[in-house]
Tab-separated table of C-alpha atoms in Angstrom:
chain	number	residue	atom	x	y	z
I	15	UNK	CA	23.818	-15.243	-4.639
I	16	UNK	CA	20.944	-17.570	-3.726
I	17	UNK	CA	19.445	-15.055	-1.289
I	18	UNK	CA	19.639	-12.397	-4.006
I	19	UNK	CA	17.881	-14.700	-6.465
I	20	UNK	CA	15.097	-15.453	-3.988
I	21	UNK	CA	14.655	-11.766	-3.277
I	22	UNK	CA	14.567	-10.872	-6.958
I	23	UNK	CA	11.958	-13.533	-7.677
I	24	UNK	CA	9.880	-12.575	-4.654
I	25	UNK	CA	9.871	-8.945	-5.744
I	26	UNK	CA	9.037	-9.844	-9.349
I	27	UNK	CA	6.126	-12.116	-8.421
I	28	UNK	CA	4.834	-9.567	-5.904
I	29	UNK	CA	4.998	-6.830	-8.554
I	30	UNK	CA	3.049	-9.013	-10.974
I	31	UNK	CA	0.360	-9.572	-8.339
I	32	UNK	CA	0.145	-5.844	-7.636
I	33	UNK	CA	-0.180	-4.946	-11.319
I	34	UNK	CA	-2.761	-7.639	-11.970
I	35	UNK	CA	-0.727	-10.132	-13.996
I	36	UNK	CA	-1.973	-12.643	-11.436
I	37	UNK	CA	-5.455	-11.937	-10.143
I	38	UNK	CA	-7.048	-12.690	-6.759
I	39	UNK	CA	-7.493	-16.440	-6.118
I	40	UNK	CA	-5.525	-17.318	-9.277
I	41	UNK	CA	-3.441	-20.488	-9.061
I	42	UNK	CA	0.273	-20.039	-9.687
I	43	UNK	CA	1.463	-22.924	-11.833
I	44	UNK	CA	5.094	-23.846	-11.428
I	45	UNK	CA	5.650	-24.448	-15.145
I	46	UNK	CA	4.300	-20.980	-15.942
I	47	UNK	CA	6.445	-19.339	-13.258
I	48	UNK	CA	9.586	-21.149	-14.440
I	49	UNK	CA	9.011	-19.952	-17.997
I	50	UNK	CA	8.120	-16.368	-17.047
I	51	UNK	CA	11.021	-15.772	-14.659
I	52	UNK	CA	13.622	-17.900	-16.407
I	53	UNK	CA	14.787	-19.928	-13.450
I	54	UNK	CA	14.460	-23.378	-11.898
I	55	UNK	CA	11.675	-24.469	-9.522
I	56	UNK	CA	13.825	-24.393	-6.365
I	57	UNK	CA	14.282	-20.614	-6.035
I	58	UNK	CA	10.661	-20.078	-7.080
I	59	UNK	CA	9.509	-22.322	-4.237
I	60	UNK	CA	11.611	-20.277	-1.822
I	61	UNK	CA	10.195	-17.026	-3.196
I	62	UNK	CA	6.651	-18.365	-2.879
I	63	UNK	CA	7.364	-19.344	0.712
I	64	UNK	CA	8.453	-15.787	1.448
I	65	UNK	CA	5.352	-14.357	-0.247
I	66	UNK	CA	3.175	-16.683	1.807
I	67	UNK	CA	4.818	-15.288	4.938
I	68	UNK	CA	4.024	-11.753	3.747
I	69	UNK	CA	0.399	-12.700	3.112
I	70	UNK	CA	0.379	-12.317	-0.681
I	71	UNK	CA	-0.312	-15.956	-1.513
I	72	UNK	CA	-1.626	-19.136	0.048
I	73	UNK	CA	0.124	-22.473	-0.335
I	74	UNK	CA	-2.454	-25.242	-0.287
I	75	UNK	CA	-1.581	-28.871	0.571
I	76	UNK	CA	-1.210	-30.887	-2.625
I	77	UNK	CA	-2.720	-28.026	-4.639
I	78	UNK	CA	0.168	-25.597	-5.076
I	79	UNK	CA	0.023	-21.849	-4.570
I	80	UNK	CA	-2.653	-19.286	-5.308
I	81	UNK	CA	-2.923	-15.533	-4.966
I	82	UNK	CA	-4.751	-14.482	-1.849
I	83	UNK	CA	-8.321	-13.339	-2.415
I	84	UNK	CA	-9.070	-9.703	-1.617
I	85	UNK	CA	-11.467	-10.033	1.288
I	86	UNK	CA	-13.207	-7.263	3.168
I	87	UNK	CA	-12.008	-8.448	6.591
I	88	UNK	CA	-8.403	-8.761	5.412
I	89	UNK	CA	-8.285	-5.219	3.988
I	90	UNK	CA	-10.004	-3.876	7.102
I	91	UNK	CA	-7.312	-5.486	9.275
I	92	UNK	CA	-4.583	-3.837	7.201
I	93	UNK	CA	-6.225	-0.438	7.501
I	94	UNK	CA	-6.691	-0.854	11.251
I	95	UNK	CA	-2.967	-1.513	11.647
I	96	UNK	CA	-2.213	1.546	9.532
I	97	UNK	CA	-4.676	3.620	11.545
I	98	UNK	CA	-2.849	2.657	14.729
I	99	UNK	CA	0.645	3.378	13.402
I	100	UNK	CA	0.591	6.148	10.821
I	101	UNK	CA	-1.150	9.103	12.566
I	102	UNK	CA	1.244	9.235	15.533
I	103	UNK	CA	4.260	8.686	13.273
I	104	UNK	CA	3.070	11.481	10.987
I	105	UNK	CA	2.728	13.701	14.032
I	106	UNK	CA	6.289	12.998	15.116
I	107	UNK	CA	7.456	13.849	11.598
I	108	UNK	CA	5.461	17.082	11.510
I	109	UNK	CA	7.059	18.251	14.744
I	110	UNK	CA	10.521	18.236	13.145
I	111	UNK	CA	9.629	18.946	9.486
I	112	UNK	CA	11.955	21.394	7.715
I	113	UNK	CA	11.169	23.666	4.759
I	114	UNK	CA	12.896	21.204	2.431
I	115	UNK	CA	10.532	18.470	3.630
I	116	UNK	CA	7.511	20.659	2.960
I	117	UNK	CA	8.818	21.492	-0.517
I	118	UNK	CA	9.156	17.778	-1.237
I	119	UNK	CA	5.589	17.117	-0.072
I	120	UNK	CA	4.249	19.947	-2.215
I	121	UNK	CA	6.079	18.602	-5.266
I	122	UNK	CA	4.537	15.155	-4.777
I	123	UNK	CA	1.150	16.769	-4.228
I	124	UNK	CA	1.358	18.523	-7.602
I	125	UNK	CA	1.757	15.151	-9.329
I	126	UNK	CA	-0.979	13.696	-7.125
I	127	UNK	CA	-3.436	16.424	-8.115
I	128	UNK	CA	-2.601	15.906	-11.800
I	129	UNK	CA	-3.255	12.168	-11.442
I	130	UNK	CA	-6.619	12.860	-9.825
I	131	UNK	CA	-7.506	15.295	-12.598
I	132	UNK	CA	-6.695	12.609	-15.154
I	133	UNK	CA	-8.581	9.915	-13.209
I	134	UNK	CA	-5.441	7.752	-13.495
I	135	UNK	CA	-5.971	5.182	-10.741
I	136	UNK	CA	-2.446	3.724	-10.919
I	137	UNK	CA	-0.851	7.183	-10.742
I	138	UNK	CA	-3.185	8.270	-7.925
I	139	UNK	CA	-2.243	5.190	-5.928
I	140	UNK	CA	1.506	5.577	-6.502
I	141	UNK	CA	1.639	9.324	-5.772
I	142	UNK	CA	-0.542	8.887	-2.708
I	143	UNK	CA	1.835	6.217	-1.450
I	144	UNK	CA	4.806	8.492	-2.153
I	145	UNK	CA	3.156	11.337	-0.230
I	146	UNK	CA	2.521	9.255	2.874
I	147	UNK	CA	5.962	7.632	2.719
I	148	UNK	CA	7.668	11.032	2.406
I	149	UNK	CA	5.966	12.296	5.557
I	150	UNK	CA	7.024	9.232	7.530
I	151	UNK	CA	10.627	9.465	6.314
I	152	UNK	CA	11.016	12.898	7.923
I	153	UNK	CA	11.379	11.196	11.276
I	154	UNK	CA	11.573	7.515	10.339
I	155	UNK	CA	10.653	4.519	12.428
I	156	UNK	CA	12.209	1.879	10.212
I	157	UNK	CA	10.445	-1.150	11.695
I	158	UNK	CA	7.059	0.505	11.273
I	159	UNK	CA	7.922	1.636	7.745
I	160	UNK	CA	8.633	-1.923	6.605
I	161	UNK	CA	5.216	-3.031	7.832
I	162	UNK	CA	3.380	-0.016	6.417
I	163	UNK	CA	5.061	-0.341	3.013
I	164	UNK	CA	3.976	-3.974	2.803
I	165	UNK	CA	0.420	-3.066	3.731
I	166	UNK	CA	0.397	-0.140	1.310
I	167	UNK	CA	1.241	-2.530	-1.508
I	168	UNK	CA	-1.815	-4.664	-0.642
I	169	UNK	CA	-4.083	-1.642	-0.516
I	170	UNK	CA	-2.576	-0.264	-3.738
I	171	UNK	CA	-3.346	-3.525	-5.523
I	172	UNK	CA	-6.919	-3.313	-4.246
I	173	UNK	CA	-7.223	0.298	-5.397
I	174	UNK	CA	-6.047	-0.610	-8.876
I	175	UNK	CA	-8.871	-3.119	-9.045
I	176	UNK	CA	-11.698	-1.091	-7.498
I	177	UNK	CA	-10.595	2.493	-8.191
I	178	UNK	CA	-11.916	5.609	-6.439
I	179	UNK	CA	-15.456	7.023	-6.464
I	180	UNK	CA	-15.834	10.623	-7.610
I	181	UNK	CA	-16.832	11.940	-4.189
I	182	UNK	CA	-13.635	10.544	-2.664
I	183	UNK	CA	-11.446	12.021	-5.400
I	184	UNK	CA	-12.911	15.465	-4.703
I	185	UNK	CA	-12.016	15.226	-1.004
I	186	UNK	CA	-8.484	13.858	-1.237
I	187	UNK	CA	-6.744	16.964	-2.597
I	188	UNK	CA	-7.903	19.311	0.214
I	189	UNK	CA	-7.152	16.623	2.791
I	190	UNK	CA	-3.561	16.361	1.602
I	191	UNK	CA	-3.256	20.147	1.452
I	192	UNK	CA	-4.409	20.412	5.067
I	193	UNK	CA	-1.844	17.803	6.127
I	194	UNK	CA	0.926	19.706	4.328
I	195	UNK	CA	-0.102	22.938	6.072
I	196	UNK	CA	-0.079	21.243	9.473
I	197	UNK	CA	3.379	19.810	8.800
I	198	UNK	CA	4.612	23.228	7.661
I	199	UNK	CA	3.403	24.658	10.979
I	200	UNK	CA	5.153	21.821	12.881
I	201	UNK	CA	1.788	21.093	14.493
I	202	UNK	CA	2.110	17.537	15.749
I	203	UNK	CA	-1.372	17.240	17.260
I	204	UNK	CA	-3.182	18.649	14.218
I	205	UNK	CA	-1.211	16.470	11.801
I	206	UNK	CA	-2.102	13.425	13.860
I	207	UNK	CA	-5.819	14.295	13.800
I	208	UNK	CA	-5.857	15.111	10.100
I	209	UNK	CA	-4.008	11.931	9.159
I	210	UNK	CA	-6.318	9.798	11.264
I	211	UNK	CA	-9.394	11.355	9.642
I	212	UNK	CA	-7.866	10.975	6.166
I	213	UNK	CA	-7.133	7.268	6.665
I	214	UNK	CA	-10.506	6.588	8.287
I	215	UNK	CA	-12.343	8.097	5.320
I	216	UNK	CA	-10.365	5.857	2.993
I	217	UNK	CA	-11.262	2.833	5.102
I	218	UNK	CA	-14.957	3.638	5.117
I	219	UNK	CA	-15.091	4.323	1.383
I	220	UNK	CA	-13.093	1.317	0.165
I	221	UNK	CA	-14.444	-1.312	2.569
I	222	UNK	CA	-18.003	-0.467	1.570
I	223	UNK	CA	-17.263	-1.374	-2.058
I	224	UNK	CA	-15.415	-4.653	-1.449
I	225	UNK	CA	-17.236	-7.968	-1.936
I	226	UNK	CA	-18.644	-9.444	1.230
C-alpha cells in the first residue's frame, strides 16, 4: 500500500511539473503539496526522493525541494542519450514490422499531422511521443524504453514551454512519413539513418532556443 502511495504521488507531482503547474526552479513547499495531494508529509518526502533520483527535482540542504531548471547542457545530454539508443532500436523494429504495425503508425501520424496543422504544441508533443514509442514497441528493449520514456517526458515538458518554430513544423510531417515508409519496407539501415537525422534536427533546433 505504501509503495503504491509513493508511486501515485510521484506520478502526480511529475505530471504537474510536465504540464507546468510547477515551473522550472520553483520551490515545492511541503504545506502546499500536502494540501494539493491530500496526504501526509511522509509519503510526499518519499515521492520527492524518487523524483530527485529521476532528475526532475533538486533537494537542497535546509532549503527543501525545487523543480530542476531547464538548462541547455541538461537537455543536450538527454538528446545525446536518445541519439545513441533510439536509431538502432528503431532499425531493429523496422526489420520485423508487420502490416498491423504500419497501420498503427499511420493512424498516429494522422493525429500528429492534425496537431501540427492546428499548431497545438501539447498535442504535437504527445502524438510525436506516441509515434516514437509505437515504433520501439514493435521489437521492444524494455530497459531502454524505461530510460527513453523518462527522457521523453523531460523533452516534452521543454517543448510545451518553448514550442516549435514554423520551419521545424513544416519538416516534421515528411520526416515521419519517410520513417513509416522505411518501416513498411522492413529497411533496417534506412530507418536507422532517417531516425538519427530526425532526432539530430530536433536537437539542433531546440538547443539553439534554450537559455544559455
